Short mmCIF file of C-alpha atoms in Angstrom, two decimals:
data_model
loop_
_atom_site.label_atom_id
_atom_site.label_comp_id
_atom_site.label_asym_id
_atom_site.label_seq_id
_atom_site.Cartn_x
_atom_site.Cartn_y
_atom_site.Cartn_z
CA MET A 1 0.00 0.00 0.00
CA THR A 2 2.50 2.60 -1.12
CA LYS A 3 1.45 6.09 -1.93
CA PRO A 4 1.45 6.68 -5.70
CA PRO A 5 3.82 9.43 -6.91
CA GLY A 6 2.63 12.96 -7.42
CA ILE A 7 -0.17 12.72 -4.88
CA ASN A 8 0.26 15.47 -2.35
CA ILE A 9 -2.89 15.25 -0.29
CA ALA A 10 -0.96 16.35 2.77
CA LEU A 11 -1.20 19.84 1.25
CA CYS A 12 -5.00 19.84 1.01
CA GLU A 13 -7.25 21.16 3.71
CA PHE A 14 -9.87 18.62 4.71
CA ARG A 15 -12.82 19.04 7.02
CA PRO A 16 -13.64 15.38 7.47
CA ASP A 17 -17.12 14.28 8.42
CA ASP A 18 -16.86 11.54 11.00
CA ALA A 19 -20.59 10.92 11.01
CA TRP A 20 -21.16 10.05 7.38
CA GLN A 21 -19.09 8.36 4.70
CA HIS A 22 -19.83 9.81 1.28
CA VAL A 23 -17.88 7.34 -0.89
CA VAL A 24 -18.68 3.68 -0.35
CA ILE A 25 -18.18 0.44 -2.18
CA ALA A 26 -21.79 -0.59 -2.21
CA ALA A 27 -21.14 -4.03 -3.69
CA PRO A 28 -17.82 -5.34 -2.27
CA GLU A 29 -18.41 -8.79 -3.74
CA LYS A 30 -18.01 -7.28 -7.21
CA CYS A 31 -14.51 -6.10 -6.27
CA ARG A 32 -13.42 -9.67 -5.52
CA SER A 33 -13.86 -10.69 -9.13
CA CYS A 34 -12.79 -7.33 -10.55
CA ARG A 35 -9.51 -7.65 -12.42
CA GLU A 36 -9.02 -3.99 -13.33
CA LYS A 37 -9.56 -2.27 -9.98
CA ASN A 38 -9.37 1.09 -11.75
CA CYS A 39 -10.25 2.87 -8.53
CA LEU A 40 -6.83 2.13 -7.08
CA ARG A 41 -5.06 4.15 -9.76
CA VAL A 42 -7.59 6.63 -11.09
CA CYS A 43 -8.28 8.21 -7.71
CA PRO A 44 -6.22 11.41 -7.46
CA SER A 45 -6.01 11.20 -3.68
CA ALA A 46 -5.48 7.46 -3.14
CA VAL A 47 -8.80 6.96 -1.37
CA PHE A 48 -8.97 3.35 -2.49
CA GLN A 49 -6.33 1.06 -1.09
CA TRP A 50 -5.83 -2.66 -1.36
CA ASP A 51 -3.16 -5.02 -0.07
CA ASN A 52 -3.08 -7.27 -3.16
CA ILE A 53 -4.46 -10.25 -1.27
CA PRO A 54 -7.29 -11.69 -3.37
CA ASP A 55 -9.95 -12.05 -0.71
CA HIS A 56 -9.24 -8.84 1.10
CA PRO A 57 -11.58 -5.90 0.58
CA VAL A 58 -10.65 -2.59 -1.00
CA LEU A 59 -10.37 0.03 1.72
CA VAL A 60 -12.09 3.38 1.23
CA ARG A 61 -10.32 6.23 3.00
CA TYR A 62 -13.07 8.72 2.33
CA ARG A 63 -11.62 11.36 4.66
CA GLN A 64 -8.93 12.18 2.09
CA CYS A 65 -11.33 12.39 -0.86
CA VAL A 66 -11.01 15.51 -3.04
CA GLU A 67 -14.54 14.96 -4.40
CA CYS A 68 -13.73 14.74 -8.11
CA GLY A 69 -16.15 11.83 -8.64
CA ALA A 70 -13.93 9.95 -11.11
CA CYS A 71 -14.10 6.68 -9.13
CA ARG A 72 -17.78 6.23 -9.88
CA LEU A 73 -17.17 6.62 -13.61
CA ALA A 74 -14.01 4.51 -13.70
CA CYS A 75 -15.41 1.53 -11.80
CA PRO A 76 -16.16 -1.15 -14.42
CA ALA A 77 -18.58 -2.97 -12.14
CA GLY A 78 -20.47 0.09 -10.97
CA ALA A 79 -19.71 -0.86 -7.39
CA VAL A 80 -18.64 2.58 -6.19
CA GLU A 81 -21.37 4.75 -4.78
CA PHE A 82 -20.36 8.39 -4.76
CA ALA A 83 -22.15 11.35 -3.23
CA TYR A 84 -20.85 14.71 -2.10
CA PRO A 85 -20.13 15.09 1.61
CA ARG A 86 -22.51 16.96 3.83
CA GLY A 87 -22.59 20.75 3.51
CA GLY A 88 -19.48 22.40 4.90
CA TYR A 89 -17.46 19.18 5.13
CA GLY A 90 -14.83 17.73 2.84
CA VAL A 91 -12.01 19.27 0.88
CA VAL A 92 -11.49 23.05 0.90
CA TYR A 93 -9.40 24.67 -1.85
CA HIS A 94 -7.79 28.03 -1.33
CA HIS A 95 -5.36 28.53 -4.18
CA GLY A 96 -7.40 28.19 -7.35
CA MET B 1 -55.81 65.08 22.35
CA ILE B 2 -53.95 65.38 19.14
CA SER B 3 -51.71 62.54 20.23
CA ASP B 4 -54.79 60.33 20.72
CA TRP B 5 -55.88 61.14 17.21
CA PHE B 6 -52.42 60.32 15.96
CA LYS B 7 -52.50 56.98 17.76
CA THR B 8 -55.75 56.00 16.09
CA LYS B 9 -54.28 56.87 12.70
CA LYS B 10 -51.17 54.78 13.26
CA PRO B 11 -51.45 51.30 11.75
CA ARG B 12 -51.41 48.76 14.51
CA LYS B 13 -49.79 45.43 14.05
CA LEU B 14 -51.91 42.64 15.40
CA PRO B 15 -49.84 40.10 17.27
CA ARG B 16 -50.30 36.77 15.56
CA SER B 17 -51.18 34.10 18.07
CA PRO B 18 -48.94 31.05 17.71
CA ALA B 19 -51.97 28.76 17.52
CA SER B 20 -53.48 30.33 14.43
CA GLY B 21 -52.16 29.37 11.01
CA PRO B 22 -49.52 26.78 10.18
CA ALA B 23 -46.30 26.86 12.15
CA PRO B 24 -43.58 28.53 10.05
CA ALA B 25 -41.29 25.50 10.31
CA ALA B 26 -43.84 23.13 8.83
CA ALA B 27 -44.46 25.03 5.63
CA PRO B 28 -41.51 24.71 3.25
CA GLU B 29 -39.91 27.93 2.14
CA LYS B 30 -40.85 29.06 -1.32
CA PHE B 31 -38.73 31.10 -3.72
CA ASP B 32 -39.15 32.22 -7.29
CA ALA B 33 -35.92 30.47 -8.19
CA ILE B 34 -33.35 28.22 -6.58
CA VAL B 35 -29.83 28.06 -7.97
CA VAL B 36 -27.78 25.02 -6.99
CA GLY B 37 -24.07 25.83 -6.88
CA ALA B 38 -22.39 29.21 -6.41
CA GLY B 39 -19.89 28.82 -9.24
CA PRO B 40 -19.59 30.96 -12.37
CA ALA B 41 -22.85 29.66 -13.88
CA GLY B 42 -24.88 29.63 -10.67
CA SER B 43 -23.83 33.01 -9.31
CA THR B 44 -24.31 34.69 -12.70
CA ALA B 45 -27.79 33.19 -13.02
CA ALA B 46 -28.62 34.25 -9.45
CA TYR B 47 -27.31 37.76 -10.05
CA PHE B 48 -29.38 38.39 -13.17
CA MET B 49 -32.53 36.81 -11.78
CA ALA B 50 -32.25 38.83 -8.56
CA ARG B 51 -31.53 41.99 -10.54
CA ASP B 52 -34.72 41.41 -12.53
CA GLY B 53 -36.71 41.23 -9.30
CA LEU B 54 -36.99 37.51 -8.73
CA ASP B 55 -36.74 36.07 -5.25
CA VAL B 56 -33.60 33.92 -5.55
CA LEU B 57 -32.00 31.37 -3.26
CA LEU B 58 -28.39 30.48 -4.10
CA LEU B 59 -27.20 27.24 -2.49
CA GLU B 60 -23.55 26.25 -2.11
CA ARG B 61 -22.30 23.09 -0.43
CA GLY B 62 -18.84 24.44 0.34
CA PRO B 63 -17.97 26.69 3.28
CA PHE B 64 -17.38 29.51 0.76
CA PRO B 65 -17.83 29.85 -3.02
CA GLY B 66 -14.94 28.23 -4.85
CA ALA B 67 -13.99 25.90 -2.01
CA LYS B 68 -14.82 22.81 -4.03
CA ASN B 69 -13.24 23.52 -7.37
CA CYS B 70 -9.63 23.85 -8.37
CA GLY B 71 -7.35 24.21 -11.34
CA GLY B 72 -5.51 27.14 -12.86
CA ALA B 73 -7.96 29.35 -14.64
CA ALA B 74 -7.99 32.30 -16.98
CA VAL B 75 -11.09 34.21 -17.97
CA ILE B 76 -11.66 35.83 -21.35
CA ALA B 77 -12.14 39.39 -20.22
CA GLU B 78 -14.24 40.81 -23.02
CA GLN B 79 -16.96 38.20 -22.72
CA ILE B 80 -17.33 38.91 -19.01
CA HIS B 81 -17.04 42.66 -19.63
CA ASP B 82 -20.31 42.32 -21.59
CA LEU B 83 -21.98 40.87 -18.47
CA PHE B 84 -20.24 42.91 -15.78
CA PRO B 85 -18.74 46.08 -17.30
CA ASN B 86 -15.20 46.82 -16.11
CA PHE B 87 -15.30 43.82 -13.80
CA TRP B 88 -11.50 43.84 -13.54
CA GLU B 89 -11.71 46.92 -11.32
CA GLU B 90 -13.73 45.04 -8.74
CA PHE B 91 -11.80 41.93 -7.77
CA PRO B 92 -8.17 40.92 -7.43
CA TYR B 93 -7.29 39.09 -10.62
CA GLU B 94 -3.89 37.51 -10.64
CA ARG B 95 -2.14 38.61 -13.82
CA ILE B 96 -2.95 40.14 -17.21
CA VAL B 97 -2.04 37.49 -19.73
CA THR B 98 0.22 38.91 -22.41
CA SER B 99 2.04 35.75 -23.35
CA LEU B 100 0.40 32.62 -24.75
CA GLU B 101 2.64 29.69 -25.56
CA TYR B 102 2.37 26.16 -26.85
CA TRP B 103 5.06 23.68 -26.00
CA TRP B 104 5.24 20.29 -27.72
CA LEU B 105 7.26 18.18 -25.40
CA ASN B 106 9.35 15.08 -25.69
CA GLU B 107 10.99 13.33 -22.73
CA ASP B 108 13.86 15.80 -22.71
CA SER B 109 13.13 18.48 -25.29
CA ALA B 110 10.54 21.00 -26.38
CA VAL B 111 9.45 22.66 -29.60
CA THR B 112 7.76 25.92 -28.70
CA ALA B 113 5.57 28.49 -30.37
CA GLY B 114 4.11 31.54 -28.72
CA PHE B 115 2.98 35.07 -28.95
CA THR B 116 3.85 37.93 -26.61
CA SER B 117 2.65 41.48 -26.94
CA GLY B 118 2.15 44.48 -24.72
CA ARG B 119 -0.92 45.22 -26.83
CA LEU B 120 -2.72 42.53 -24.86
CA ALA B 121 -2.12 44.43 -21.62
CA ALA B 122 -4.60 47.26 -22.29
CA ALA B 123 -8.23 47.24 -21.17
CA PRO B 124 -10.44 45.51 -22.21
CA TYR B 125 -7.93 42.82 -21.52
CA ASN B 126 -7.64 39.62 -23.47
CA ARG B 127 -7.31 37.07 -20.68
CA LEU B 128 -6.83 37.41 -16.97
CA THR B 129 -5.60 34.61 -14.75
CA VAL B 130 -7.79 34.27 -11.68
CA LYS B 131 -7.82 32.30 -8.47
CA ARG B 132 -11.13 30.55 -8.29
CA LYS B 133 -11.70 31.48 -4.67
CA ASN B 134 -11.38 35.22 -5.38
CA PHE B 135 -13.32 35.13 -8.61
CA TYR B 136 -16.20 33.01 -7.31
CA ALA B 137 -16.39 35.09 -4.12
CA TRP B 138 -16.67 38.30 -6.13
CA LEU B 139 -19.36 36.81 -8.36
CA ALA B 140 -21.39 35.43 -5.44
CA ALA B 141 -21.11 38.80 -3.69
CA LYS B 142 -22.55 40.42 -6.84
CA ALA B 143 -25.52 38.06 -6.65
CA VAL B 144 -26.01 38.81 -2.95
CA ALA B 145 -25.78 42.57 -3.56
CA ALA B 146 -28.46 42.21 -6.23
CA GLY B 147 -30.74 40.58 -3.66
CA ALA B 148 -30.13 36.83 -3.89
CA ALA B 149 -30.01 34.87 -0.65
CA LEU B 150 -26.75 32.91 -0.47
CA ARG B 151 -26.62 29.93 1.88
CA LEU B 152 -23.27 28.24 2.38
CA GLY B 153 -22.76 24.72 3.65
CA HIS B 154 -26.07 23.66 2.11
CA ARG B 155 -25.89 20.51 0.02
CA VAL B 156 -28.84 19.64 -2.16
CA ALA B 157 -29.71 15.95 -1.87
CA SER B 158 -32.21 15.77 -4.71
CA VAL B 159 -34.58 17.76 -6.85
CA ILE B 160 -38.26 17.37 -6.02
CA LEU B 161 -40.29 16.29 -9.00
CA ASP B 162 -44.05 16.58 -9.12
CA ASP B 163 -45.54 14.84 -12.12
CA GLY B 164 -42.37 15.39 -14.14
CA ARG B 165 -42.05 19.04 -13.19
CA THR B 166 -39.36 20.25 -10.83
CA VAL B 167 -40.94 22.08 -7.93
CA GLY B 168 -38.02 22.47 -5.57
CA VAL B 169 -35.05 20.83 -3.95
CA ARG B 170 -34.51 18.71 -0.89
CA LEU B 171 -31.56 19.70 1.26
CA ALA B 172 -29.26 17.04 2.67
CA PRO B 173 -28.63 16.79 6.41
CA PRO B 174 -28.08 18.71 8.63
CA GLN B 175 -30.75 21.04 7.15
CA SER B 176 -32.85 18.18 5.71
CA ALA B 177 -35.59 20.48 4.55
CA ALA B 178 -37.52 20.90 1.35
CA VAL B 179 -37.34 24.26 -0.37
CA LEU B 180 -39.80 25.01 -3.13
CA ALA B 181 -39.37 27.18 -6.19
CA ASP B 182 -41.02 27.82 -9.52
CA ILE B 183 -37.75 27.22 -11.24
CA VAL B 184 -34.51 25.47 -10.36
CA VAL B 185 -31.22 26.24 -12.09
CA LEU B 186 -28.82 23.33 -11.71
CA ALA B 187 -25.25 24.57 -11.77
CA ASP B 188 -23.74 21.83 -9.66
CA GLY B 189 -20.64 21.29 -11.72
CA ALA B 190 -19.03 18.70 -13.96
CA ASN B 191 -20.12 15.70 -11.96
CA SER B 192 -23.81 16.62 -11.90
CA LEU B 193 -25.21 13.91 -9.67
CA LEU B 194 -28.50 15.74 -9.12
CA ALA B 195 -29.59 15.76 -12.76
CA GLU B 196 -28.48 12.17 -13.19
CA GLN B 197 -30.31 10.91 -10.11
CA ALA B 198 -33.47 12.69 -11.16
CA GLY B 199 -33.25 10.91 -14.51
CA LEU B 200 -32.98 14.19 -16.40
CA ILE B 201 -29.67 13.40 -18.07
CA PRO B 202 -28.07 10.08 -19.04
CA ARG B 203 -25.32 8.58 -16.89
CA LEU B 204 -22.03 10.40 -17.37
CA SER B 205 -19.47 8.55 -19.44
CA PRO B 206 -15.79 8.18 -18.47
CA LEU B 207 -15.03 8.91 -22.14
CA ASN B 208 -16.50 12.39 -21.89
CA LEU B 209 -15.08 13.50 -18.59
CA SER B 210 -11.45 14.36 -18.09
CA LEU B 211 -9.75 14.22 -14.74
CA TYR B 212 -7.25 16.97 -14.00
CA ALA B 213 -4.78 17.23 -11.20
CA LYS B 214 -3.24 20.52 -10.24
CA GLU B 215 -0.49 21.84 -8.06
CA THR B 216 -0.02 25.42 -6.96
CA ILE B 217 3.62 26.31 -6.42
CA ALA B 218 4.56 29.50 -4.62
CA LEU B 219 7.26 31.68 -6.17
CA ALA B 220 8.14 35.32 -5.59
CA PRO B 221 6.47 37.66 -8.13
CA GLU B 222 9.88 38.88 -9.34
CA THR B 223 11.03 35.31 -9.85
CA ILE B 224 7.95 34.51 -11.93
CA GLU B 225 8.46 37.61 -14.06
CA GLU B 226 12.12 36.80 -14.56
CA ARG B 227 11.63 33.13 -15.42
CA PHE B 228 8.67 33.63 -17.72
CA ASN B 229 10.13 36.80 -19.22
CA LEU B 230 7.25 39.06 -18.19
CA PRO B 231 6.85 42.72 -17.28
CA PRO B 232 5.50 43.28 -13.74
CA GLY B 233 1.84 42.36 -13.35
CA GLN B 234 1.65 40.49 -16.62
CA GLY B 235 1.29 36.77 -16.95
CA ALA B 236 1.77 33.80 -19.21
CA ILE B 237 -0.19 30.70 -20.04
CA ILE B 238 1.77 27.80 -21.43
CA SER B 239 -0.07 24.82 -22.93
CA LEU B 240 1.97 21.64 -22.72
CA ILE B 241 1.27 19.01 -25.33
CA GLY B 242 2.68 15.51 -25.75
CA HIS B 243 4.91 14.06 -23.05
CA PRO B 244 2.97 15.39 -20.01
CA THR B 245 -0.12 13.34 -20.82
CA ALA B 246 1.82 10.08 -21.08
CA GLY B 247 0.83 8.96 -24.55
CA TYR B 248 -2.85 9.87 -24.35
CA ASN B 249 -4.71 12.83 -25.75
CA GLY B 250 -5.11 15.45 -23.12
CA THR B 251 -3.74 18.75 -22.02
CA ALA B 252 -1.44 20.18 -19.45
CA SER B 253 -0.84 23.82 -18.75
CA ILE B 254 1.02 26.32 -16.65
CA HIS B 255 -0.82 29.42 -15.43
CA THR B 256 1.07 32.22 -13.74
CA PHE B 257 -0.59 33.77 -10.75
CA ARG B 258 0.67 36.81 -8.85
CA ASP B 259 2.86 34.94 -6.42
CA SER B 260 2.41 31.36 -7.51
CA VAL B 261 2.38 29.15 -10.54
CA ASN B 262 -0.33 26.60 -11.25
CA ILE B 263 0.34 23.43 -13.19
CA ASN B 264 -2.56 21.29 -14.42
CA ALA B 265 -2.56 18.03 -16.30
CA GLY B 266 -5.38 15.72 -17.28
CA ILE B 267 -6.75 13.14 -19.65
CA ALA B 268 -10.09 11.36 -19.98
CA VAL B 269 -11.10 9.21 -17.02
CA ASN B 270 -11.20 6.12 -19.19
CA SER B 271 -7.67 6.84 -20.47
CA PHE B 272 -6.45 6.73 -16.88
CA ALA B 273 -8.25 3.44 -16.43
CA ALA B 274 -6.73 2.06 -19.64
CA GLY B 275 -3.27 3.43 -18.94
CA GLY B 276 -3.05 2.13 -15.41
CA PHE B 277 -1.79 5.33 -13.86
CA GLY B 278 -3.29 8.25 -12.06
CA PRO B 279 -3.37 12.03 -12.39
CA GLY B 280 -0.58 12.42 -9.85
CA ASP B 281 1.79 10.63 -12.20
CA LEU B 282 1.17 13.26 -14.86
CA LEU B 283 2.09 16.08 -12.48
CA ALA B 284 5.24 14.21 -11.48
CA ARG B 285 6.21 13.88 -15.17
CA ILE B 286 5.76 17.58 -15.81
CA LYS B 287 7.70 18.70 -12.77
CA LYS B 288 10.63 16.46 -13.75
CA HIS B 289 10.84 17.66 -17.35
CA PRO B 290 14.18 19.42 -17.96
CA ARG B 291 12.51 22.40 -19.62
CA ILE B 292 9.93 22.87 -16.85
CA ALA B 293 11.86 21.99 -13.70
CA PRO B 294 13.97 25.20 -13.84
CA LEU B 295 10.78 27.28 -14.04
CA LEU B 296 9.57 25.80 -10.78
CA ALA B 297 12.90 25.40 -8.99
CA GLY B 298 12.88 26.56 -5.39
CA GLY B 299 9.11 26.91 -5.33
CA VAL B 300 7.10 25.64 -2.39
CA THR B 301 4.07 23.59 -3.31
CA LEU B 302 1.06 25.17 -1.61
CA GLU B 303 -1.77 22.93 -2.66
CA TYR B 304 -2.62 19.82 -4.58
CA GLY B 305 -6.02 19.06 -6.00
CA ALA B 306 -8.04 17.34 -8.68
CA ALA B 307 -11.26 17.99 -10.52
CA MET B 308 -13.18 16.70 -13.50
CA ILE B 309 -13.95 18.72 -16.64
CA PRO B 310 -16.54 17.66 -19.22
CA GLU B 311 -14.67 17.41 -22.51
CA GLY B 312 -17.16 15.48 -24.59
CA GLY B 313 -17.89 18.59 -26.63
CA TYR B 314 -21.06 19.48 -28.46
CA HIS B 315 -22.37 15.94 -28.90
CA ALA B 316 -22.12 15.19 -25.17
CA ILE B 317 -24.45 18.02 -24.16
CA PRO B 318 -27.44 16.51 -22.36
CA PRO B 319 -30.97 17.92 -22.59
CA LEU B 320 -30.62 21.26 -20.79
CA VAL B 321 -34.27 22.31 -20.51
CA HIS B 322 -36.80 20.45 -18.38
CA PRO B 323 -40.15 21.52 -16.94
CA GLY B 324 -39.23 23.89 -14.11
CA LEU B 325 -35.51 23.17 -14.40
CA LEU B 326 -32.55 24.45 -16.39
CA ILE B 327 -29.04 23.01 -16.43
CA ALA B 328 -26.19 25.51 -16.73
CA GLY B 329 -22.41 25.50 -16.90
CA ASP B 330 -20.30 22.39 -16.43
CA ALA B 331 -23.35 20.44 -15.29
CA GLY B 332 -24.64 20.81 -18.85
CA SER B 333 -21.23 19.88 -20.36
CA LEU B 334 -20.90 23.43 -21.66
CA VAL B 335 -17.14 23.32 -22.01
CA ASN B 336 -15.39 24.07 -25.29
CA GLY B 337 -12.01 22.38 -25.28
CA THR B 338 -10.83 23.56 -21.91
CA HIS B 339 -12.76 26.86 -21.89
CA GLY B 340 -15.52 26.66 -19.33
CA ILE B 341 -15.85 29.71 -17.09
CA ASN B 342 -17.00 32.10 -19.82
CA LEU B 343 -19.45 29.61 -21.27
CA ALA B 344 -20.74 28.87 -17.79
CA MET B 345 -21.32 32.53 -17.02
CA TRP B 346 -23.15 33.17 -20.26
CA SER B 347 -25.25 30.05 -19.83
CA GLY B 348 -26.17 31.36 -16.37
CA ARG B 349 -27.09 34.69 -17.91
CA PHE B 350 -29.32 32.98 -20.50
CA ALA B 351 -30.89 30.75 -17.86
CA ALA B 352 -31.78 33.91 -15.93
CA LYS B 353 -33.36 35.42 -19.04
CA ALA B 354 -35.45 32.32 -19.65
CA ALA B 355 -36.44 32.14 -15.98
CA TYR B 356 -37.54 35.75 -16.02
CA ALA B 357 -39.62 35.23 -19.15
CA ALA B 358 -41.20 32.15 -17.58
CA LYS B 359 -41.92 34.00 -14.35
CA THR B 360 -43.61 36.94 -16.08
CA SER B 361 -45.88 34.60 -18.03
CA ARG B 362 -46.30 32.17 -15.09
CA ASP B 363 -45.51 29.33 -17.45
CA PHE B 364 -42.69 27.02 -16.37
CA SER B 365 -43.13 24.36 -19.01
CA ALA B 366 -40.20 23.07 -21.05
CA ALA B 367 -41.65 24.81 -24.10
CA LYS B 368 -41.53 28.22 -22.43
CA LEU B 369 -38.10 27.62 -20.88
CA SER B 370 -36.68 26.47 -24.20
CA LEU B 371 -35.84 30.13 -24.69
CA TYR B 372 -32.69 29.14 -22.77
CA ARG B 373 -31.64 26.64 -25.41
CA THR B 374 -32.49 29.11 -28.18
CA LEU B 375 -30.33 31.81 -26.60
CA LEU B 376 -27.48 29.35 -26.19
CA ASP B 377 -27.83 28.23 -29.78
CA GLU B 378 -27.69 31.77 -31.07
CA SER B 379 -24.74 32.81 -28.94
CA PHE B 380 -21.04 32.06 -29.01
CA VAL B 381 -21.59 29.33 -26.41
CA LEU B 382 -23.06 26.70 -28.69
CA GLN B 383 -21.80 28.21 -31.92
CA ASN B 384 -18.22 27.75 -30.79
CA MET B 385 -18.97 24.31 -29.42
CA ARG B 386 -20.59 23.31 -32.70
CA ALA B 387 -17.52 24.53 -34.57
CA ASN B 388 -15.43 22.07 -32.52
CA ALA B 389 -18.06 19.36 -32.42
CA LYS B 390 -15.97 16.74 -34.18
CA ALA B 391 -12.85 17.28 -32.07
CA ALA B 392 -13.91 14.93 -29.27
CA ALA B 393 -14.59 12.08 -31.69
CA LEU B 394 -11.27 12.64 -33.44
CA GLN B 395 -9.42 12.46 -30.13
CA ARG B 396 -11.16 9.21 -29.34
CA ASP B 397 -10.55 7.69 -32.77
CA ALA B 398 -6.91 8.74 -32.93
CA PRO B 399 -5.67 8.37 -29.35
CA TYR B 400 -2.04 8.69 -30.52
CA LEU B 401 -2.51 12.12 -32.05
CA PHE B 402 -0.98 14.41 -29.42
CA ASP B 403 1.79 12.10 -28.35
CA LEU B 404 2.98 10.88 -31.75
CA TYR B 405 3.06 14.23 -33.49
CA SER B 406 4.76 15.95 -30.56
CA ARG B 407 7.36 13.22 -30.69
CA MET B 408 7.81 13.61 -34.45
CA LEU B 409 8.05 17.36 -34.15
CA ASN B 410 10.75 17.07 -31.53
CA GLU B 411 12.59 14.40 -33.49
CA ALA B 412 12.50 16.46 -36.68
CA ALA B 413 13.67 19.54 -34.81
CA TYR B 414 16.48 17.66 -33.13
CA LEU B 415 17.78 16.13 -36.37
CA SER B 416 17.51 19.45 -38.19
CA VAL B 417 19.28 21.37 -35.48
CA ARG B 418 22.14 18.92 -35.23
CA ALA B 419 25.07 19.42 -37.55
CA TYR B 420 26.11 16.24 -39.34
CA PRO B 421 29.29 15.73 -41.35
CA MET B 422 27.33 15.03 -44.53
CA PRO B 423 26.18 17.01 -47.57
CA ILE B 424 23.03 19.05 -46.98
CA LYS B 425 21.00 17.09 -49.52
CA ALA B 426 21.88 13.82 -47.84
CA LYS B 427 20.96 15.34 -44.48
CA ARG B 428 17.52 16.35 -45.75
CA ARG B 429 16.93 12.83 -47.02
CA PHE B 430 18.15 11.43 -43.71
CA VAL B 431 15.84 13.66 -41.62
CA TRP B 432 12.90 12.85 -43.88
CA ARG B 433 13.52 9.11 -43.63
CA LYS B 434 13.93 9.24 -39.86
CA VAL B 435 10.74 11.23 -39.30
CA THR B 436 8.60 9.19 -41.67
CA SER B 437 9.85 6.04 -39.99
CA LEU B 438 7.74 7.10 -36.99
CA GLN B 439 4.59 7.41 -39.09
CA PRO B 440 4.27 6.63 -42.82
CA VAL B 441 3.54 9.58 -45.10
CA GLY B 442 0.15 8.20 -46.11
CA LYS B 443 -1.01 8.09 -42.51
CA ILE B 444 0.34 11.57 -41.79
CA LEU B 445 -1.69 12.89 -44.71
CA ALA B 446 -4.76 10.96 -43.59
CA ASP B 447 -4.48 12.43 -40.09
CA ALA B 448 -3.94 15.91 -41.50
CA TRP B 449 -7.11 15.47 -43.56
CA ARG B 450 -9.04 14.39 -40.47
CA VAL B 451 -7.81 17.39 -38.50
CA LEU B 452 -8.72 19.67 -41.39
CA LYS B 453 -12.24 18.26 -41.45
CA VAL B 454 -12.62 18.97 -37.73
CA VAL B 455 -11.39 22.53 -38.15
CA LYS B 456 -13.77 23.06 -41.05
CA GLY B 457 -16.57 22.05 -38.69
#
């Protein structure tokens, strides 16, 4: 579970919502047979993490999500359920 | 005595007993119009509707406008000048763009073309680089000053449909309330979940949406001006083509801000999936490039981010007009190439016009609101998008286009620049053979023909 290069989420301001997870894998059983696992690489903030052990689930670290929504589109099985976090929570950009 | 007479003349307010009438909390609030998203499209729509006397509610899920979007941006000043005259006097733009460059990159080299002129520095300016936070804040403040009610930290969970007509929106927790309106303008950005969930637009395709990553790197203003060869206060935009997008069609760019530099890079979501890498890798490639690294040397990275941009072009535009609902800006895929802010603002302006016309005739049907689509069709927004309509298909059909031709350009330039101990005629033959070994002449001509057809429209 190494951090992919170029991902600097330490520099983002996050206001994480501990009460509600906005990105979920709604159908984890689909991930078991998924060979692509696009989510692991497409995500610009490494929200999805997996330890390469076949039966292990893909972890969703939603607190570091930058809310681009690409995971939902990239998932070949349609297993990712994406919504925006509650009002006022989530990533906050300051520098354009 | 006269004071008694005066008292009887004074209108008396009757105290309303709490028992009579419905409790104010139970009845949902009602507005003339609700705008979802305080971005360029939403705030412009809210401003013009409020200015025309409509009762407007502007909802934004972030803690301030611009908190949820990122990426180096430049606005085309004259188009916004038509909406907000002399707008550049009102908010802190970053730099006046006087230098536009294109760099075709190889792993270690660059062929560049550009234009620089002080003529571009006079008002009305050509392009201005802006920080989204400042620009969106100014625009939202305009809407508020015109009378719109801006509520921050309010996420819309869904639109409320009544027999196919949109009658309001439902707010997500913690507000969890319904708010009603005659008309809803959806300006919720590239990844418009609301329209999709309501079944108003088809599911977004990873082919049509590009994912961009950005990094903002702080540098002293003097350093930026020195490295980019700029007079004080003026800025440059450099488009990077080829190597930065790792073999896929896509774009990367450098925008100069006042005291920072923004680098963006992105390709279609499905290209990332096919390529097996992520947007961070593209940024890493750019920052390592020997022509770009010196521009950024010594800079401190302030912020990283990523966002999606609809790049499906004209043919990816979903139905924008629905009974009681209009879709504006990125939510309606109104992005031409990588230009979005100006199109978004004008689409917001046209949505406001259509909403006003609907309000005055009390007719919120799709037929009445189709004025919005007509205005878009007749304006630069859809005319320019129609002119580039075939570009998206070409980029899909020829995924090698940007990478291969940047590579050939660099190879040709390298071989031409190098001095060889051979007669000039032999050298020309040698360069020609080398370059056409990358792509046969027939295919080059075929690609040129395809590009020409796209440009012809």
